PDB file of C-alpha atoms (C1' of nucleotides) in Angstrom:
ATOM      1  CA  MET A 230     -25.771  -8.108  -4.255  1.00  0.00           C
ATOM      2  CA  PRO A 231     -23.986  -7.817  -0.880  1.00  0.00           C
ATOM      3  CA  LEU A 232     -20.424  -6.652  -0.655  1.00  0.00           C
ATOM      4  CA  ASP A 233     -17.802  -8.940   0.798  1.00  0.00           C
ATOM      5  CA  THR A 234     -17.293  -9.433   4.457  1.00  0.00           C
ATOM      6  CA  ALA A 235     -14.680  -7.341   6.143  1.00  0.00           C
ATOM      7  CA  LYS A 236     -12.440 -10.380   6.316  1.00  0.00           C
ATOM      8  CA  THR A 237     -12.490 -10.934   2.566  1.00  0.00           C
ATOM      9  CA  THR A 238     -11.726  -7.296   2.016  1.00  0.00           C
ATOM     10  CA  GLU A 239      -8.786  -7.446   4.388  1.00  0.00           C
ATOM     11  CA  ARG A 240      -7.432 -10.518   2.694  1.00  0.00           C
ATOM     12  CA  ARG A 241      -7.737  -9.032  -0.742  1.00  0.00           C
ATOM     13  CA  SER A 242      -6.136  -5.807   0.261  1.00  0.00           C
ATOM     14  CA  ALA A 243      -3.224  -7.685   1.827  1.00  0.00           C
ATOM     15  CA  VAL A 244      -2.599  -9.336  -1.528  1.00  0.00           C
ATOM     16  CA  ILE A 245      -2.871  -6.047  -3.356  1.00  0.00           C
ATOM     17  CA  LYS A 246      -0.561  -4.319  -0.874  1.00  0.00           C
ATOM     18  CA  ALA A 247       1.953  -7.086  -1.336  1.00  0.00           C
ATOM     19  CA  LEU A 248       2.285  -5.983  -4.956  1.00  0.00           C
ATOM     20  CA  GLY A 249       1.871  -2.260  -4.444  1.00  0.00           C
ATOM     21  CA  HIS A 250       5.414  -1.361  -3.488  1.00  0.00           C
ATOM     22  CA  PRO A 251       7.835  -0.602  -6.336  1.00  0.00           C
ATOM     23  CA  SER A 252      10.498  -3.018  -5.136  1.00  0.00           C
ATOM     24  CA  ARG A 253       7.993  -5.787  -4.594  1.00  0.00           C
ATOM     25  CA  LEU A 254       6.381  -5.239  -7.949  1.00  0.00           C
ATOM     26  CA  LEU A 255       9.790  -5.402  -9.563  1.00  0.00           C
ATOM     27  CA  ILE A 256      10.491  -8.636  -7.736  1.00  0.00           C
ATOM     28  CA  ALA A 257       7.198 -10.141  -8.831  1.00  0.00           C
ATOM     29  CA  GLU A 258       7.772  -9.174 -12.449  1.00  0.00           C
ATOM     30  CA  SER A 259      11.232 -10.612 -12.385  1.00  0.00           C
ATOM     31  CA  LEU A 260       9.948 -13.882 -10.975  1.00  0.00           C
ATOM     32  CA  MET A 261       7.741 -14.276 -14.031  1.00  0.00           C
ATOM     33  CA  ASN A 262      10.911 -15.472 -15.710  1.00  0.00           C
ATOM     34  CA  GLY A 263      11.400 -18.167 -13.114  1.00  0.00           C
ATOM     35  CA  GLU A 264      12.474 -18.635  -9.521  1.00  0.00           C
ATOM     36  CA  GLN A 265      15.326 -16.645  -8.037  1.00  0.00           C
ATOM     37  CA  CYS A 266      17.221 -16.630  -4.795  1.00  0.00           C
ATOM     38  CA  VAL A 267      17.378 -13.714  -2.384  1.00  0.00           C
ATOM     39  CA  CYS A 268      20.803 -12.529  -3.453  1.00  0.00           C
ATOM     40  CA  ASP A 269      19.699 -12.376  -7.093  1.00  0.00           C
ATOM     41  CA  LEU A 270      16.752 -10.262  -6.050  1.00  0.00           C
ATOM     42  CA  LYS A 271      18.968  -8.106  -3.897  1.00  0.00           C
ATOM     43  CA  GLU A 272      20.941  -7.273  -7.040  1.00  0.00           C
ATOM     44  CA  LEU A 273      17.750  -6.506  -8.908  1.00  0.00           C
ATOM     45  CA  VAL A 274      16.284  -4.224  -6.279  1.00  0.00           C
ATOM     46  CA  GLY A 275      19.487  -2.670  -4.986  1.00  0.00           C
ATOM     47  CA  SER A 276      18.534  -2.543  -1.315  1.00  0.00           C
ATOM     48  CA  ASP A 277      20.044  -4.161   1.696  1.00  0.00           C
ATOM     49  CA  MET A 278      19.517  -7.905   1.763  1.00  0.00           C
ATOM     50  CA  SER A 279      17.550  -7.698   4.996  1.00  0.00           C
ATOM     51  CA  THR A 280      15.165  -5.253   3.371  1.00  0.00           C
ATOM     52  CA  VAL A 281      14.665  -7.551   0.410  1.00  0.00           C
ATOM     53  CA  SER A 282      14.158 -10.474   2.727  1.00  0.00           C
ATOM     54  CA  LYS A 283      11.416  -8.615   4.529  1.00  0.00           C
ATOM     55  CA  HIS A 284       9.683  -7.763   1.277  1.00  0.00           C
ATOM     56  CA  LEU A 285       9.805 -11.416   0.351  1.00  0.00           C
ATOM     57  CA  SER A 286       8.376 -12.556   3.672  1.00  0.00           C
ATOM     58  CA  LEU A 287       5.524 -10.123   3.338  1.00  0.00           C
ATOM     59  CA  MET A 288       4.745 -11.375  -0.149  1.00  0.00           C
ATOM     60  CA  ARG A 289       4.917 -14.955   0.991  1.00  0.00           C
ATOM     61  CA  GLU A 290       2.593 -14.299   3.897  1.00  0.00           C
ATOM     62  CA  ALA A 291       0.120 -12.694   1.542  1.00  0.00           C
ATOM     63  CA  GLY A 292       0.227 -15.887  -0.505  1.00  0.00           C
ATOM     64  CA  VAL A 293       1.788 -14.354  -3.564  1.00  0.00           C
ATOM     65  CA  LEU A 294       5.097 -16.208  -3.378  1.00  0.00           C
ATOM     66  CA  ASN A 295       6.328 -19.645  -2.497  1.00  0.00           C
ATOM     67  CA  CYS A 296       9.822 -20.512  -1.454  1.00  0.00           C
ATOM     68  CA  GLU A 297      11.980 -23.561  -1.333  1.00  0.00           C
ATOM     69  CA  LYS A 298      15.397 -24.129   0.121  1.00  0.00           C
ATOM     70  CA  ARG A 299      17.921 -25.957  -2.020  1.00  0.00           C
ATOM     71  CA  GLY A 300      21.569 -26.105  -1.079  1.00  0.00           C
ATOM     72  CA  LEU A 301      22.628 -22.839   0.472  1.00  0.00           C
ATOM     73  CA  ASN A 302      19.988 -20.727  -1.195  1.00  0.00           C
ATOM     74  CA  ILE A 303      16.312 -20.114  -0.803  1.00  0.00           C
ATOM     75  CA  TYR A 304      14.506 -19.832  -4.065  1.00  0.00           C
ATOM     76  CA  TYR A 305      11.399 -17.727  -4.346  1.00  0.00           C
ATOM     77  CA  SER A 306       8.788 -18.180  -7.046  1.00  0.00           C
ATOM     78  CA  LEU A 307       5.328 -16.917  -7.928  1.00  0.00           C
ATOM     79  CA  ALA A 308       2.567 -18.882  -6.251  1.00  0.00           C
ATOM     80  CA  CYS A 309       0.228 -18.337  -9.149  1.00  0.00           C
ATOM     81  CA  ASP A 310       0.648 -17.938 -12.888  1.00  0.00           C
ATOM     82  CA  CYS A 311      -1.890 -15.143 -13.149  1.00  0.00           C
ATOM     83  CA  LEU A 312       0.415 -12.225 -12.483  1.00  0.00           C
ATOM     84  CA  GLY A 313       0.586 -11.331 -16.162  1.00  0.00           C
ATOM     85  CA  GLU A 314      -3.142 -11.003 -16.339  1.00  0.00           C
ATOM     86  CA  PHE A 315      -3.106  -8.999 -13.131  1.00  0.00           C
ATOM     87  CA  LEU A 316      -0.607  -6.569 -14.621  1.00  0.00           C
ATOM     88  CA  ARG A 317      -2.626  -6.203 -17.782  1.00  0.00           C
ATOM     89  CA  CYS A 318      -5.555  -5.161 -15.616  1.00  0.00           C
ATOM     90  CA  VAL A 319      -3.362  -2.720 -13.740  1.00  0.00           C
ATOM     91  CA  ASP A 320      -2.172  -1.148 -16.961  1.00  0.00           C
ATOM     92  CA  LYS A 321      -5.717  -0.795 -18.205  1.00  0.00           C
ATOM     93  CA  LEU A 322      -6.675   0.858 -14.934  1.00  0.00           C
ATOM     94  CA  ALA A 323      -3.602   3.051 -15.164  1.00  0.00           C
ATOM     95  CA  CYS A 324      -4.510   4.536 -18.503  1.00  0.00           C
ATOM     96  CA  GLY A 325      -7.991   5.437 -17.388  1.00  0.00           C
ATOM     97  CA  GLY A 326      -6.092   8.247 -15.732  1.00  0.00           C
ATOM     98  CA  ASN A 327      -5.970  10.586 -18.688  1.00  0.00           C
ATOM     99  CA  LYS A 328      -9.409  12.049 -18.786  1.00  0.00           C
ATOM    100  CA  ASN A 329      -9.912  12.917 -15.154  1.00  0.00           C
ATOM    101  CA  THR A 330     -10.044  16.647 -15.366  1.00  0.00           C
ATOM    102  CA  CYS A 331     -13.144  17.542 -13.504  1.00  0.00           C
ATOM    103  CA  CYS A 332     -14.397  19.025 -10.235  1.00  0.00           C
TER     104      CYS A 332
ATOM    105  CA  MET B 204      13.442  -9.391 -22.006  1.00  0.00           C
ATOM    106  CA  PRO B 205      14.084  -6.158 -20.090  1.00  0.00           C
ATOM    107  CA  LEU B 206      12.008  -5.200 -17.105  1.00  0.00           C
ATOM    108  CA  ASP B 207      10.030  -1.980 -17.151  1.00  0.00           C
ATOM    109  CA  THR B 208      11.552   1.376 -16.531  1.00  0.00           C
ATOM    110  CA  ALA B 209      11.427   2.741 -13.016  1.00  0.00           C
ATOM    111  CA  LYS B 210       8.752   5.185 -14.109  1.00  0.00           C
ATOM    112  CA  THR B 211       6.436   2.447 -15.337  1.00  0.00           C
ATOM    113  CA  THR B 212       6.944   0.568 -12.116  1.00  0.00           C
ATOM    114  CA  GLU B 213       6.115   3.644 -10.061  1.00  0.00           C
ATOM    115  CA  ARG B 214       2.987   4.282 -12.067  1.00  0.00           C
ATOM    116  CA  ARG B 215       1.788   0.725 -11.748  1.00  0.00           C
ATOM    117  CA  SER B 216       2.438   0.598  -8.078  1.00  0.00           C
ATOM    118  CA  ALA B 217       0.518   3.843  -7.578  1.00  0.00           C
ATOM    119  CA  VAL B 218      -2.495   2.209  -9.201  1.00  0.00           C
ATOM    120  CA  ILE B 219      -2.099  -0.900  -7.114  1.00  0.00           C
ATOM    121  CA  LYS B 220      -1.688   1.103  -3.928  1.00  0.00           C
ATOM    122  CA  ALA B 221      -4.825   3.026  -4.765  1.00  0.00           C
ATOM    123  CA  LEU B 222      -6.718  -0.250  -4.429  1.00  0.00           C
ATOM    124  CA  GLY B 223      -4.712  -1.769  -1.607  1.00  0.00           C
ATOM    125  CA  HIS B 224      -6.396  -0.096   1.338  1.00  0.00           C
ATOM    126  CA  PRO B 225      -9.504  -1.797   2.753  1.00  0.00           C
ATOM    127  CA  SER B 226     -11.667   1.323   2.610  1.00  0.00           C
ATOM    128  CA  ARG B 227     -10.585   2.115  -0.909  1.00  0.00           C
ATOM    129  CA  LEU B 228     -11.134  -1.424  -2.073  1.00  0.00           C
ATOM    130  CA  LEU B 229     -14.604  -1.329  -0.572  1.00  0.00           C
ATOM    131  CA  ILE B 230     -15.295   1.914  -2.379  1.00  0.00           C
ATOM    132  CA  ALA B 231     -14.107   0.517  -5.683  1.00  0.00           C
ATOM    133  CA  GLU B 232     -16.214  -2.610  -5.306  1.00  0.00           C
ATOM    134  CA  SER B 233     -19.244  -0.561  -4.437  1.00  0.00           C
ATOM    135  CA  LEU B 234     -18.759   1.618  -7.501  1.00  0.00           C
ATOM    136  CA  MET B 235     -19.038  -1.454  -9.684  1.00  0.00           C
ATOM    137  CA  ASN B 236     -22.782  -1.031  -9.145  1.00  0.00           C
ATOM    138  CA  GLY B 237     -22.649   2.502 -10.497  1.00  0.00           C
ATOM    139  CA  GLU B 238     -21.560   5.991  -9.542  1.00  0.00           C
ATOM    140  CA  GLN B 239     -22.008   7.303  -6.032  1.00  0.00           C
ATOM    141  CA  CYS B 240     -21.523  10.584  -4.279  1.00  0.00           C
ATOM    142  CA  VAL B 241     -19.140  11.194  -1.409  1.00  0.00           C
ATOM    143  CA  CYS B 242     -21.783  11.076   1.284  1.00  0.00           C
ATOM    144  CA  ASP B 243     -23.020   7.699   0.058  1.00  0.00           C
ATOM    145  CA  LEU B 244     -19.489   6.408   0.261  1.00  0.00           C
ATOM    146  CA  LYS B 245     -19.030   7.936   3.674  1.00  0.00           C
ATOM    147  CA  GLU B 246     -21.950   5.781   4.832  1.00  0.00           C
ATOM    148  CA  LEU B 247     -20.404   2.742   3.233  1.00  0.00           C
ATOM    149  CA  VAL B 248     -16.977   3.202   4.734  1.00  0.00           C
ATOM    150  CA  GLY B 249     -17.984   4.694   8.056  1.00  0.00           C
ATOM    151  CA  SER B 250     -15.141   7.190   8.348  1.00  0.00           C
ATOM    152  CA  ASP B 251     -15.130  10.920   8.512  1.00  0.00           C
ATOM    153  CA  MET B 252     -16.137  12.550   5.247  1.00  0.00           C
ATOM    154  CA  SER B 253     -12.781  14.282   4.937  1.00  0.00           C
ATOM    155  CA  THR B 254     -11.046  10.946   5.206  1.00  0.00           C
ATOM    156  CA  VAL B 255     -13.237   9.483   2.498  1.00  0.00           C
ATOM    157  CA  SER B 256     -12.654  12.507   0.340  1.00  0.00           C
ATOM    158  CA  LYS B 257      -8.918  12.014   0.618  1.00  0.00           C
ATOM    159  CA  HIS B 258      -9.200   8.373  -0.346  1.00  0.00           C
ATOM    160  CA  LEU B 259     -11.215   9.413  -3.378  1.00  0.00           C
ATOM    161  CA  SER B 260      -8.694  12.038  -4.439  1.00  0.00           C
ATOM    162  CA  LEU B 261      -5.900   9.550  -4.182  1.00  0.00           C
ATOM    163  CA  MET B 262      -7.794   7.070  -6.331  1.00  0.00           C
ATOM    164  CA  ARG B 263      -8.646   9.741  -8.851  1.00  0.00           C
ATOM    165  CA  GLU B 264      -5.033  10.859  -9.081  1.00  0.00           C
ATOM    166  CA  ALA B 265      -3.990   7.283  -9.697  1.00  0.00           C
ATOM    167  CA  GLY B 266      -6.449   7.211 -12.585  1.00  0.00           C
ATOM    168  CA  VAL B 267      -8.751   4.648 -11.077  1.00  0.00           C
ATOM    169  CA  LEU B 268     -11.755   6.923 -10.623  1.00  0.00           C
ATOM    170  CA  ASN B 269     -13.450   9.729 -12.465  1.00  0.00           C
ATOM    171  CA  CYS B 270     -15.719  12.292 -10.940  1.00  0.00           C
ATOM    172  CA  GLU B 271     -18.377  14.655 -12.114  1.00  0.00           C
ATOM    173  CA  LYS B 272     -20.239  17.365 -10.313  1.00  0.00           C
ATOM    174  CA  ARG B 273     -24.000  17.478 -10.748  1.00  0.00           C
ATOM    175  CA  GLY B 274     -26.172  19.673  -8.598  1.00  0.00           C
ATOM    176  CA  LEU B 275     -24.818  19.781  -5.108  1.00  0.00           C
ATOM    177  CA  ASN B 276     -23.045  16.467  -5.256  1.00  0.00           C
ATOM    178  CA  ILE B 277     -19.910  15.085  -6.785  1.00  0.00           C
ATOM    179  CA  TYR B 278     -20.363  11.657  -8.245  1.00  0.00           C
ATOM    180  CA  TYR B 279     -17.463   9.259  -8.401  1.00  0.00           C
ATOM    181  CA  SER B 280     -17.286   6.340 -10.798  1.00  0.00           C
ATOM    182  CA  LEU B 281     -14.808   3.742 -11.953  1.00  0.00           C
ATOM    183  CA  ALA B 282     -12.579   4.950 -14.755  1.00  0.00           C
ATOM    184  CA  CYS B 283     -12.344   1.490 -16.244  1.00  0.00           C
ATOM    185  CA  ASP B 284     -14.651  -1.486 -16.449  1.00  0.00           C
ATOM    186  CA  CYS B 285     -11.914  -3.990 -15.738  1.00  0.00           C
ATOM    187  CA  LEU B 286     -12.082  -3.983 -11.963  1.00  0.00           C
ATOM    188  CA  GLY B 287     -13.994  -7.244 -11.876  1.00  0.00           C
ATOM    189  CA  GLU B 288     -11.258  -8.955 -13.807  1.00  0.00           C
ATOM    190  CA  PHE B 289      -8.678  -7.365 -11.550  1.00  0.00           C
ATOM    191  CA  LEU B 290     -10.422  -8.753  -8.482  1.00  0.00           C
ATOM    192  CA  ARG B 291     -10.655 -12.198  -9.979  1.00  0.00           C
ATOM    193  CA  CYS B 292      -6.881 -12.091 -10.409  1.00  0.00           C
ATOM    194  CA  VAL B 293      -6.455 -10.927  -6.844  1.00  0.00           C
ATOM    195  CA  ASP B 294      -8.569 -13.779  -5.550  1.00  0.00           C
ATOM    196  CA  LYS B 295      -6.587 -16.277  -7.551  1.00  0.00           C
ATOM    197  CA  LEU B 296      -3.386 -14.839  -6.138  1.00  0.00           C
ATOM    198  CA  ALA B 297      -4.913 -14.886  -2.685  1.00  0.00           C
ATOM    199  CA  CYS B 298      -5.627 -18.581  -2.698  1.00  0.00           C
ATOM    200  CA  GLY B 299      -2.106 -19.435  -3.736  1.00  0.00           C
ATOM    201  CA  GLY B 300      -1.479 -18.722  -0.087  1.00  0.00           C
ATOM    202  CA  ASN B 301      -2.398 -22.139   1.242  1.00  0.00           C
ATOM    203  CA  LYS B 302       0.603 -24.202   0.350  1.00  0.00           C
ATOM    204  CA  ASN B 303       3.402 -21.935   1.460  1.00  0.00           C
ATOM    205  CA  THR B 304       4.788 -23.908   4.307  1.00  0.00           C
ATOM    206  CA  CYS B 305       8.452 -24.044   3.616  1.00  0.00           C
ATOM    207  CA  CYS B 306      11.824 -22.704   4.710  1.00  0.00           C
TER     208      CYS B 306
ATOM    209  C1'  DC C  48      33.515 -29.565  15.010  1.00  0.00           C
ATOM    210  C1'  DA C  49      34.866 -25.013  13.212  1.00  0.00           C
ATOM    211  C1'  DT C  50      33.815 -22.177   9.804  1.00  0.00           C
ATOM    212  C1'  DC C  51      31.650 -20.151   5.903  1.00  0.00           C
ATOM    213  C1'  DT C  52      27.521 -18.615   3.306  1.00  0.00           C
ATOM    214  C1'  DA C  53      22.824 -17.299   2.572  1.00  0.00           C
ATOM    215  C1'  DT C  54      19.119 -15.751   4.785  1.00  0.00           C
ATOM    216  C1'  DT C  55      16.222 -14.099   8.576  1.00  0.00           C
ATOM    217  C1'  DT C  56      15.286 -11.499  12.851  1.00  0.00           C
ATOM    218  C1'  DG C  57      15.537  -7.693  16.138  1.00  0.00           C
ATOM    219  C1'  DG C  58      16.186  -3.079  17.058  1.00  0.00           C
ATOM    220  C1'  DT C  59      16.092   1.688  15.714  1.00  0.00           C
ATOM    221  C1'  DT C  60      15.052   5.680  13.074  1.00  0.00           C
ATOM    222  C1'  DA C  61      12.945   8.063   9.299  1.00  0.00           C
ATOM    223  C1'  DT C  62       9.246   8.403   6.184  1.00  0.00           C
ATOM    224  C1'  DT C  63       4.706   7.701   4.678  1.00  0.00           C
ATOM    225  C1'  DT C  64       0.047   7.065   5.330  1.00  0.00           C
ATOM    226  C1'  DA C  65      -4.430   7.438   7.811  1.00  0.00           C
ATOM    227  C1'  DG C  66      -7.613   9.612  10.557  1.00  0.00           C
ATOM    228  C1'  DC C  67      -9.983  13.387  12.760  1.00  0.00           C
ATOM    229  C1'  DC C  68     -11.298  18.205  13.461  1.00  0.00           C
ATOM    230  C1'  DA C  69     -11.870  22.837  12.007  1.00  0.00           C
ATOM    231  C1'  DA C  70     -11.911  26.005   8.400  1.00  0.00           C
ATOM    232  C1'  DA C  71     -12.287  27.107   3.431  1.00  0.00           C
ATOM    233  C1'  DT C  72     -14.641  26.665  -1.061  1.00  0.00           C
ATOM    234  C1'  DA C  73     -18.117  26.359  -4.570  1.00  0.00           C
ATOM    235  C1'  DG C  74     -22.312  25.980  -6.160  1.00  0.00           C
ATOM    236  C1'  DA C  75     -27.538  25.830  -5.237  1.00  0.00           C
ATOM    237  C1'  DT C  76     -31.548  27.929  -3.158  1.00  0.00           C
ATOM    238  C1'  DG C  77     -34.501  31.157  -0.677  1.00  0.00           C
TER     239       DG C  77
ATOM    240  C1'  DC D 231     -27.070  38.646  -1.426  1.00  0.00           C
ATOM    241  C1'  DA D 232     -27.332  35.604   2.610  1.00  0.00           C
ATOM    242  C1'  DT D 233     -27.443  31.151   3.634  1.00  0.00           C
ATOM    243  C1'  DC D 234     -27.298  26.269   3.236  1.00  0.00           C
ATOM    244  C1'  DT D 235     -25.160  21.899   1.630  1.00  0.00           C
ATOM    245  C1'  DA D 236     -21.667  18.874  -0.139  1.00  0.00           C
ATOM    246  C1'  DT D 237     -17.105  18.525  -0.624  1.00  0.00           C
ATOM    247  C1'  DT D 238     -12.213  19.653  -0.185  1.00  0.00           C
ATOM    248  C1'  DT D 239      -8.099  21.454   2.188  1.00  0.00           C
ATOM    249  C1'  DG D 240      -4.902  22.348   5.980  1.00  0.00           C
ATOM    250  C1'  DG D 241      -3.096  21.179  10.253  1.00  0.00           C
ATOM    251  C1'  DC D 242      -2.090  17.933  13.524  1.00  0.00           C
ATOM    252  C1'  DT D 243      -1.373  13.384  15.770  1.00  0.00           C
ATOM    253  C1'  DA D 244      -1.202   8.548  15.663  1.00  0.00           C
ATOM    254  C1'  DA D 245      -0.146   4.460  13.412  1.00  0.00           C
ATOM    255  C1'  DA D 246       1.905   1.732   9.821  1.00  0.00           C
ATOM    256  C1'  DT D 247       5.700   0.911   6.697  1.00  0.00           C
ATOM    257  C1'  DA D 248      10.386   0.986   5.033  1.00  0.00           C
ATOM    258  C1'  DA D 249      15.201   1.102   5.435  1.00  0.00           C
ATOM    259  C1'  DC D 250      19.521   0.120   7.474  1.00  0.00           C
ATOM    260  C1'  DC D 251      22.764  -2.145  10.665  1.00  0.00           C
ATOM    261  C1'  DA D 252      24.111  -5.701  13.724  1.00  0.00           C
ATOM    262  C1'  DA D 253      23.337 -10.091  15.509  1.00  0.00           C
ATOM    263  C1'  DA D 254      21.216 -14.711  15.185  1.00  0.00           C
ATOM    264  C1'  DT D 255      20.170 -18.973  12.627  1.00  0.00           C
ATOM    265  C1'  DA D 256      20.575 -22.952   9.701  1.00  0.00           C
ATOM    266  C1'  DG D 257      22.561 -25.672   6.716  1.00  0.00           C
ATOM    267  C1'  DA D 258      26.815 -26.855   3.747  1.00  0.00           C
ATOM    268  C1'  DT D 259      31.731 -27.685   3.575  1.00  0.00           C
ATOM    269  C1'  DG D 260      36.539 -28.289   4.938  1.00  0.00           C
TER     270       DG D 260
END
DNA sequence: CATCTATTTGGTTATTTAGCCAAATAGATG
DNA sequence: CATCTATTTGGCTAAATAACCAAATAGATG
């Protein structure tokens, strides 16, 4: 059973990285309730709008988000409905962390 | 429906980060076939052993890996059997990334 | 067309993360 | 007990990431 090519690994890790920053994770979770524009997300995260914008671009480039301009705003939304499942996996992985007293 | 506390978000993102580096992802995937010692993983990753060791510590601290010393070696293993499911989610998220031509 | 609003981009600095080497540790073996 | 082996730790440098501010852009509105 061969491991993935380096390219697949890079791609996967880009997706994972896109969700591995606290602000970005918060954004993704919030978008589970539906699309939001940048200024909404700026409120949520509490950083400068340019910072939020950059987080959003990164997530979009990784394929995690889509965006659509309507009127004055740009609305971001999850590109895939599987984030909930993803987070359940993360939480399961997270609680493996109790018994690691060794070495 | 309130979002998580900051602490939960930090914890989750630590787990996600622990898997979001190419070398670490490779390690995790390889451990799906069973435990391995540091020098095996050094071969796999192709970095200095100290570098690999630091990746492993980080993953262990995040709760993703366990380790156990036997004889001269320290064997690392996945702390949770849900990594396969996690990766399936990642791949689904990854292929959302085709249609994002907008803005 | 001038202006206003929402967002992105560029530039800069600070912080974090990764990698390597050398030295320390801990346990096994002669 | 001296030594050997596998791993970790500390120190350092380089590279990547994050944050902010100021300026640019693009589209809506008067």
